[in-house]
Structure formats: structure tokens, C-alpha cells
Short mmCIF file of C-alpha atoms in Angstrom, two decimals:
data_model
loop_
_atom_site.label_atom_id
_atom_site.label_comp_id
_atom_site.label_asym_id
_atom_site.label_seq_id
_atom_site.Cartn_x
_atom_site.Cartn_y
_atom_site.Cartn_z
CA GLU A 1 20.56 22.29 23.41
CA ASP A 2 17.44 23.25 21.68
CA ALA A 3 15.06 22.89 24.49
CA LYS A 4 14.34 26.52 24.22
CA GLU A 5 13.59 26.68 20.51
CA VAL A 6 11.24 23.53 20.83
CA LYS A 7 9.32 25.22 23.84
CA ASP A 8 8.90 28.46 21.87
CA LEU A 9 7.66 26.51 18.62
CA LEU A 10 5.25 24.74 20.88
CA GLY A 11 3.93 27.81 22.50
CA ARG A 12 3.07 29.15 19.02
CA VAL A 13 0.95 26.24 17.85
CA GLU A 14 -2.52 27.22 17.20
CA VAL A 15 -4.11 24.05 15.84
CA VAL A 16 -3.19 20.38 16.36
CA ILE A 17 -4.43 17.96 13.49
CA LEU A 18 -4.08 14.15 14.64
CA ASP A 19 -4.88 12.21 11.11
CA GLU A 20 -5.48 8.81 11.33
CA LEU A 21 -5.92 8.86 15.30
CA ASP A 22 -5.79 4.88 15.77
CA GLU A 23 -2.55 4.97 14.16
CA LEU A 24 -0.86 7.68 16.33
CA LEU A 25 -2.45 6.29 19.45
CA PRO A 26 -3.38 2.77 19.15
CA LYS A 27 -4.33 0.43 21.81
CA GLN A 28 -1.36 -1.43 22.37
CA LYS A 29 1.89 0.00 24.15
CA PHE A 30 4.63 1.34 22.16
CA THR A 31 7.46 -1.03 21.97
CA GLY A 32 9.85 0.62 19.65
CA ARG A 33 12.95 2.61 20.49
CA LYS A 34 12.67 5.83 22.27
CA LEU A 35 13.10 8.68 19.92
CA ALA A 36 13.26 11.67 22.34
CA ARG A 37 13.53 12.75 25.63
CA TYR A 38 9.86 13.64 26.18
CA GLN A 39 8.83 10.09 25.26
CA ASP A 40 8.41 7.78 28.44
CA PRO A 41 8.96 3.90 27.87
CA GLY A 42 5.80 2.49 26.53
CA MET A 43 4.50 5.97 25.10
CA TRP A 44 3.79 6.52 21.55
CA PRO A 45 5.56 9.61 20.01
CA ALA A 46 2.47 11.19 19.43
CA GLU A 47 1.28 10.95 23.08
CA GLY A 48 4.38 12.31 24.30
CA LEU A 49 4.35 15.28 21.89
CA LEU A 50 0.74 16.04 22.99
CA LYS A 51 1.78 16.05 26.85
CA ARG A 52 4.69 18.37 26.07
CA LEU A 53 2.33 20.71 24.15
CA MET A 54 0.01 20.75 27.00
CA ARG A 55 3.05 21.84 29.15
CA ASN A 56 4.19 24.46 27.00
CA ASN A 57 1.25 26.18 25.16
CA ASP A 58 -0.80 28.87 27.09
CA ARG A 59 -3.11 29.56 24.10
CA GLU A 60 -6.74 29.79 25.15
CA SER A 61 -7.77 29.42 21.60
CA LEU A 62 -5.79 26.11 21.01
CA GLN A 63 -7.72 23.61 18.88
CA LEU A 64 -7.40 19.84 18.43
CA VAL A 65 -8.81 18.07 15.78
CA ALA A 66 -8.53 14.17 15.61
CA ALA A 67 -9.74 11.99 12.79
CA SER A 68 -9.93 8.65 11.51
CA ALA A 69 -12.49 6.25 9.64
CA THR A 70 -11.99 3.94 12.40
CA ALA A 71 -11.43 6.04 15.54
CA TYR A 72 -12.00 3.51 18.21
CA LEU A 73 -12.85 3.88 21.65
CA SER A 74 -9.55 2.78 22.85
CA SER A 75 -7.71 5.45 20.84
CA ARG A 76 -10.24 8.10 22.07
CA LEU A 77 -9.80 7.16 25.65
CA ARG A 78 -5.95 7.56 25.33
CA LEU A 79 -6.44 10.93 23.89
CA GLU A 80 -8.69 12.18 26.52
CA GLN A 81 -6.39 10.88 29.13
CA VAL A 82 -3.54 13.30 27.51
CA MET A 83 -6.16 16.28 27.29
CA GLN A 84 -6.97 15.67 30.96
CA ARG A 85 -3.17 16.70 31.77
CA ASP A 86 -4.00 20.21 30.33
CA LYS A 87 -4.00 22.73 33.45
CA LEU A 88 -5.76 25.28 31.57
CA LYS A 89 -8.92 22.81 31.09
CA ARG A 90 -9.21 23.99 27.59
CA PHE A 91 -10.78 20.80 26.32
CA PRO A 92 -13.98 19.22 27.51
CA VAL A 93 -13.85 15.31 28.50
CA PRO A 94 -15.43 13.30 27.05
CA LEU A 95 -14.23 15.23 23.81
CA PRO A 96 -17.29 16.24 21.51
CA ARG A 97 -17.55 13.51 18.85
CA LEU A 98 -19.08 14.46 15.28
CA ASP A 99 -20.66 11.59 13.12
CA PRO A 100 -19.08 11.46 9.88
CA GLN A 101 -22.61 11.30 8.20
CA ARG A 102 -23.70 14.74 9.34
CA SER A 103 -20.40 16.52 9.86
CA THR A 104 -21.50 19.60 7.83
CA ALA A 105 -20.84 23.04 8.48
CA ALA A 106 -23.87 23.68 10.61
CA VAL A 107 -22.76 20.62 12.72
CA LEU A 108 -19.41 22.18 13.19
CA GLN A 109 -21.00 25.36 14.55
CA ALA A 110 -23.31 23.46 16.68
CA ALA A 111 -20.37 21.63 18.22
CA ALA A 112 -18.58 25.37 18.73
CA ALA A 113 -21.77 26.51 20.33
CA ALA A 114 -22.07 23.41 22.69
CA ARG A 115 -18.78 23.70 23.92
CA ALA A 116 -19.06 27.42 24.53
CA ALA A 117 -22.45 26.66 26.43
CA GLN A 118 -20.85 23.84 28.38
CA GLY A 119 -17.86 26.30 29.46
CA ASP A 120 -20.60 28.78 30.64
CA ARG A 121 -22.42 26.29 32.91
CA GLY A 122 -19.47 24.30 34.19
CA ASP A 123 -20.31 20.75 34.83
CA GLU A 124 -24.09 21.00 35.12
CA GLY A 125 -24.93 19.67 31.82
CA ASP A 126 -27.07 16.26 31.60
CA GLY A 127 -24.85 14.86 29.17
CA ASP A 128 -27.68 14.71 26.53
CA SER A 129 -26.13 16.95 24.06
CA GLU A 130 -26.07 15.33 20.40
CA VAL A 131 -22.57 16.60 19.74
CA GLY A 132 -20.86 16.17 23.01
CA ARG A 133 -22.42 12.89 24.37
CA ARG A 134 -20.12 9.87 24.95
CA ILE A 135 -20.95 7.04 22.39
CA PRO A 136 -20.93 3.58 23.93
CA GLY A 137 -17.76 1.59 23.04
CA ARG A 138 -19.71 -1.11 21.27
CA SER A 139 -21.69 1.25 19.14
CA SER A 140 -20.78 0.91 15.38
CA TYR A 141 -18.78 3.64 14.04
CA ARG A 142 -20.41 4.78 10.70
CA ALA A 143 -17.45 5.66 8.77
CA LEU A 144 -18.52 4.27 5.26
CA PRO A 145 -20.81 6.10 3.04
CA ALA A 146 -24.23 4.23 3.08
CA GLY A 147 -24.61 3.87 -0.66
CA ILE A 148 -21.60 1.53 -1.14
CA GLN A 149 -22.22 -1.89 -2.23
CA HIS A 150 -20.09 -4.72 -1.30
CA TYR A 151 -19.51 -7.83 -3.45
CA THR A 152 -17.24 -10.53 -3.09
CA TRP A 153 -16.06 -13.22 -5.54
CA LYS A 154 -13.71 -16.36 -5.70
CA VAL A 155 -11.00 -16.55 -8.01
CA PRO A 156 -10.31 -20.10 -9.45
CA LEU A 157 -7.25 -21.78 -8.33
CA SER A 158 -5.94 -21.77 -11.89
CA GLY A 159 -6.89 -18.01 -12.60
CA SER A 160 -5.44 -14.79 -11.56
CA HIS A 161 -6.80 -11.60 -9.42
CA ALA A 162 -5.96 -9.43 -12.48
CA ALA A 163 -8.02 -11.56 -15.14
CA ALA A 164 -10.91 -11.52 -12.57
CA VAL A 165 -10.66 -7.75 -12.13
CA ALA A 166 -10.23 -7.09 -16.03
CA ALA A 167 -13.69 -9.20 -16.54
CA ALA A 168 -15.38 -7.16 -13.82
CA LEU A 169 -14.23 -4.00 -15.48
CA ASP A 170 -15.79 -5.15 -18.75
CA ILE A 171 -18.89 -5.41 -17.22
CA LEU A 172 -18.97 -2.30 -14.89
CA ARG A 173 -17.20 -0.02 -17.05
CA PRO A 174 -16.48 2.56 -14.45
CA GLU A 175 -15.31 5.96 -14.97
CA SER A 176 -12.47 5.41 -12.79
CA ALA A 177 -11.28 2.84 -10.31
CA LEU A 178 -8.89 1.92 -7.58
CA ILE A 179 -7.11 -1.44 -7.08
CA PHE A 180 -5.45 -2.32 -3.72
CA VAL A 181 -3.41 -5.44 -3.76
CA CYS A 182 -3.09 -7.05 -0.09
CA PRO A 183 0.13 -9.32 0.65
CA ASN A 184 -1.77 -12.56 0.75
CA ALA A 185 -3.13 -12.10 -2.72
CA GLY A 186 -0.09 -13.70 -4.09
CA GLU A 187 0.46 -11.04 -6.80
CA SER A 188 2.40 -7.74 -6.88
CA VAL A 189 1.25 -4.19 -7.92
CA LYS A 190 3.41 -4.12 -10.69
CA GLY A 191 2.37 -7.44 -12.04
CA VAL A 192 -1.35 -6.47 -11.67
CA VAL A 193 -0.64 -3.23 -13.75
CA LYS A 194 1.07 -5.37 -16.48
CA ASP A 195 -1.70 -7.85 -16.63
CA LEU A 196 -4.46 -5.43 -17.09
CA THR A 197 -2.21 -3.57 -19.46
CA THR A 198 -2.04 -6.80 -21.56
CA ALA A 199 -5.78 -7.30 -21.23
CA GLY A 200 -6.25 -4.12 -23.16
CA TRP A 201 -6.57 -1.27 -20.17
CA SER A 202 -4.50 1.42 -21.57
CA ASN A 203 -4.66 4.06 -18.71
CA VAL A 204 -3.51 1.43 -15.65
CA ASP A 205 -0.64 2.83 -13.35
CA THR A 206 0.98 2.24 -10.02
CA LEU A 207 -0.50 4.94 -7.63
CA SER A 208 2.98 5.61 -6.17
CA ARG A 209 4.62 6.20 -9.77
CA ALA A 210 1.53 8.79 -10.67
CA LEU A 211 2.05 10.61 -7.29
CA PHE A 212 5.74 10.52 -6.88
CA PRO A 213 7.21 10.68 -10.30
CA ASP A 214 10.75 11.78 -8.95
CA SER A 215 11.29 8.92 -6.80
CA ARG A 216 14.12 6.42 -7.92
CA SER A 217 12.04 3.47 -6.25
CA THR A 218 9.14 4.03 -8.50
CA ASN A 219 11.22 4.50 -11.42
CA PRO A 220 13.94 1.89 -11.44
CA GLY A 221 16.96 2.19 -13.82
CA LYS A 222 16.32 6.09 -14.37
CA LYS A 223 18.63 8.67 -13.08
CA ALA A 224 17.53 10.44 -9.82
CA SER A 225 15.44 13.61 -10.57
CA GLN A 226 17.05 16.93 -10.34
CA VAL A 227 13.85 18.24 -8.71
CA LYS A 228 14.90 18.54 -5.00
CA GLY A 229 13.38 19.67 -1.45
CA GLU A 230 10.36 21.72 -1.56
CA ALA A 231 9.88 21.93 -5.01
CA LYS A 232 9.78 17.95 -5.10
CA GLY A 233 7.20 18.26 -2.58
CA TRP A 234 5.01 20.70 -4.56
CA ARG A 235 5.25 18.50 -7.70
CA SER A 236 4.04 15.64 -5.82
CA ALA A 237 0.96 17.89 -4.55
CA ASN A 238 0.37 18.93 -8.12
CA ARG A 239 0.27 15.37 -9.43
CA LEU A 240 -2.28 14.73 -6.71
CA VAL A 241 -4.51 17.44 -7.96
CA GLU A 242 -4.02 16.05 -11.66
CA LEU A 243 -5.07 12.48 -10.42
CA ARG A 244 -8.37 14.01 -8.93
CA ASP A 245 -8.97 15.79 -12.03
CA ALA A 246 -8.40 12.39 -14.09
CA THR A 247 -10.86 10.47 -11.81
CA LYS A 248 -13.48 13.18 -12.40
CA ARG A 249 -13.21 13.29 -16.21
CA GLY A 250 -13.24 9.38 -16.58
CA TYR A 251 -12.90 8.23 -20.29
CA SER A 252 -14.50 9.70 -23.38
CA GLN A 253 -18.10 8.88 -23.77
CA GLU A 254 -17.87 9.12 -27.54
CA GLY A 255 -17.67 5.69 -28.85
CA ASP A 256 -16.34 2.66 -27.20
CA PHE A 257 -13.41 4.12 -24.97
CA TYR A 258 -14.21 2.76 -21.51
CA ARG A 259 -10.96 0.81 -21.42
CA GLU A 260 -9.34 4.06 -21.21
CA ALA A 261 -10.66 4.73 -17.76
CA PRO A 262 -7.88 5.90 -15.34
CA ILE A 263 -7.16 2.93 -12.93
CA PHE A 264 -4.82 3.08 -10.29
CA VAL A 265 -2.96 0.21 -8.40
CA SER A 266 -1.54 0.27 -4.92
CA ALA A 267 -0.56 -1.93 -2.06
CA GLU A 268 -2.92 -2.16 1.05
CA GLU A 269 -0.50 -0.26 3.01
CA SER A 270 -0.86 3.01 1.00
CA VAL A 271 -4.47 3.71 1.72
CA ARG A 272 -4.39 5.70 4.60
CA GLY A 273 -5.19 9.42 3.98
CA LEU A 274 -5.83 8.78 0.35
CA HIS A 275 -8.44 10.86 -1.24
CA LEU A 276 -9.36 10.93 -5.06
CA ASP A 277 -12.56 12.16 -6.30
CA ALA A 278 -15.38 10.47 -8.01
CA VAL A 279 -13.86 6.92 -7.78
CA GLU A 280 -16.69 4.60 -8.74
CA VAL A 281 -15.18 1.15 -7.75
CA VAL A 282 -12.77 -0.24 -5.51
CA PHE A 283 -11.14 -3.69 -6.14
CA ILE A 284 -9.51 -5.46 -2.80
CA LEU A 285 -7.60 -8.30 -4.14
CA GLY A 286 -6.68 -10.87 -1.21
CA LEU A 287 -7.94 -10.53 2.16
CA PRO A 288 -7.07 -7.21 4.16
CA LYS A 289 -5.20 -7.63 7.40
CA THR A 290 -7.98 -6.14 9.71
CA SER A 291 -11.54 -4.90 9.38
CA SER A 292 -10.11 -1.40 9.69
CA SER A 293 -8.06 -1.78 6.62
CA TYR A 294 -11.06 -3.00 4.87
CA ALA A 295 -13.14 0.28 5.93
CA HIS A 296 -10.11 2.48 4.78
CA MET A 297 -10.00 0.74 1.42
CA ALA A 298 -13.58 0.59 0.75
CA GLY A 299 -14.28 4.13 1.78
CA ARG A 300 -11.91 5.57 -1.04
CA THR A 301 -15.26 5.16 -3.19
CA GLY A 302 -18.71 6.49 -2.62
#
């Protein structure tokens, strides 16, 4: 009964942003429950939505931005297959790809100019454009800042990750830090916070509680917050701004106050889309599930 309303809504879309492309369009087929009538069996919801958008949106200026620190070839090819269904041919295939190390305003303008030039000369291009050429599937995708230094250390069987992190913090004395706890670490997020607090670090907190103070899951035993709906969302957004300011400020340089540095602890699953400014050190406790997960966690600094 809402088909007309949905069609009208899709027709008004001007920009589509696919954040974490490899999560929205992964390599494997979708095996979950079908959620909508526009979603064919084995099709991921985002793929079905894009196909419907191509059918119902006639805007010549429709723009698409897909982003991820791990935008693998399989996800890009799946996206290109959807874009090829566009009857208006608004999107060049292969899609222009921007190197994350050089995605400045000038590069974005060059990409737009290259796309316009490609549209003017049709398919006569030689494919050597720096912006528009296809990158071989086996080439590395440089998503991590080049200045990051990577270290590993082995925790004794009789020791704990939190004790090792506390010792490393005493040596490094960072202005701010993030700690990610992998499922195989054998420790919990709350346990790491408690152990670091006991070790003398006074400004340690779970990232979820810092970002979502109104959630009952992050504040067990407390009454539900009276903040509802849109106001609740804005409060969380404001908290994110406060956290970014806190990581920028770090700790007071007057005296020996390095143990007051803001330190936030989170689970491995919470890394996607997280952006905090000026984080100097990232600790990963345990082994990440995949290399992609490591790239996303390590990329929170730099």
C-alpha cells in the first residue's frame, strides 16, 4: 500500500552514500530472511534498494559515493553490476576510484572533470586516466596512514592484557588512546576498564557508555532515560563532539598528569565508522577476526 510513497521518495534522492561498502555488499550471497518485496533471494538489502533506486530515480544529477577502508574488488564489482542496470547511463563503469592517500579537494575536482570529459567523448578513452582507470584486483588498497607504526607483544599466560596495556601506557604516555577487545582475548570491555582504573588511570571509560549515556544497556541498574526520539539522537551526536574535543585536549602538561589521558575501551565489532580526532595509540587485545578488522581498528589513529 505504500508503493507510491516509496517510489516518490526514491525519485527525490539526490545523493546515495554507501558507508562501509564491503559490509553492505559483501562477496558471499545473502542467506538471511527476505525483508522486502524488492529483495530477491540471495540479494543483500542494500543491493535490492539500489536496483529499485535505479528504476525510480530519473535525476541526471544523481550522485553515488561508496567508501570503506577495505573496499575489496568483489564489493566494487557487485556495485558496478548494479550500476550497469541504470537505463540513463549516469555512472561510468568501471567506477572512478580515489586513492585515500590523495583524496584532496583537487583530486575530487579532477575526478568530476574526468567524468565529464568521459561523457563528452563516449567510450574513446584509452583508460589511462589516473582517476578513472581500474585497479587490478591483486593490488594493495592503501587505507592505513603510512606513518602508523605497528607493534606486537606477547602477554604471559599468568598475566592479563589490561596489565600489559597499563605498562605500555606508562611508557608511551599518549595524549589519548583507544583499546579494542577482540572476542578471543578472554577479557571483557568492562573488565579492562576496571583493571586500568585500579592501576591508576582515572579517565578510562567504555566507548558505548561515553557515546550513548541514555542507553539502559550501558547503564545497568539505572532507570530509563527520559530523553526520547530525536532529542536522544542529538544528545549522542553532541557526546561524539565532546569525545573528539577530549582526545584533542589530552591531559594537562603541567605536572605529572599523564594518567588522566582520555582512554576509551570498546569491542572489536564497534570499530566501523568510528572517528575520533588526535588518537595517538590504538591497542588491540587478542587477535582480530580478519585482516579487514585489523585495518579498521589500526586506522583509528594516524
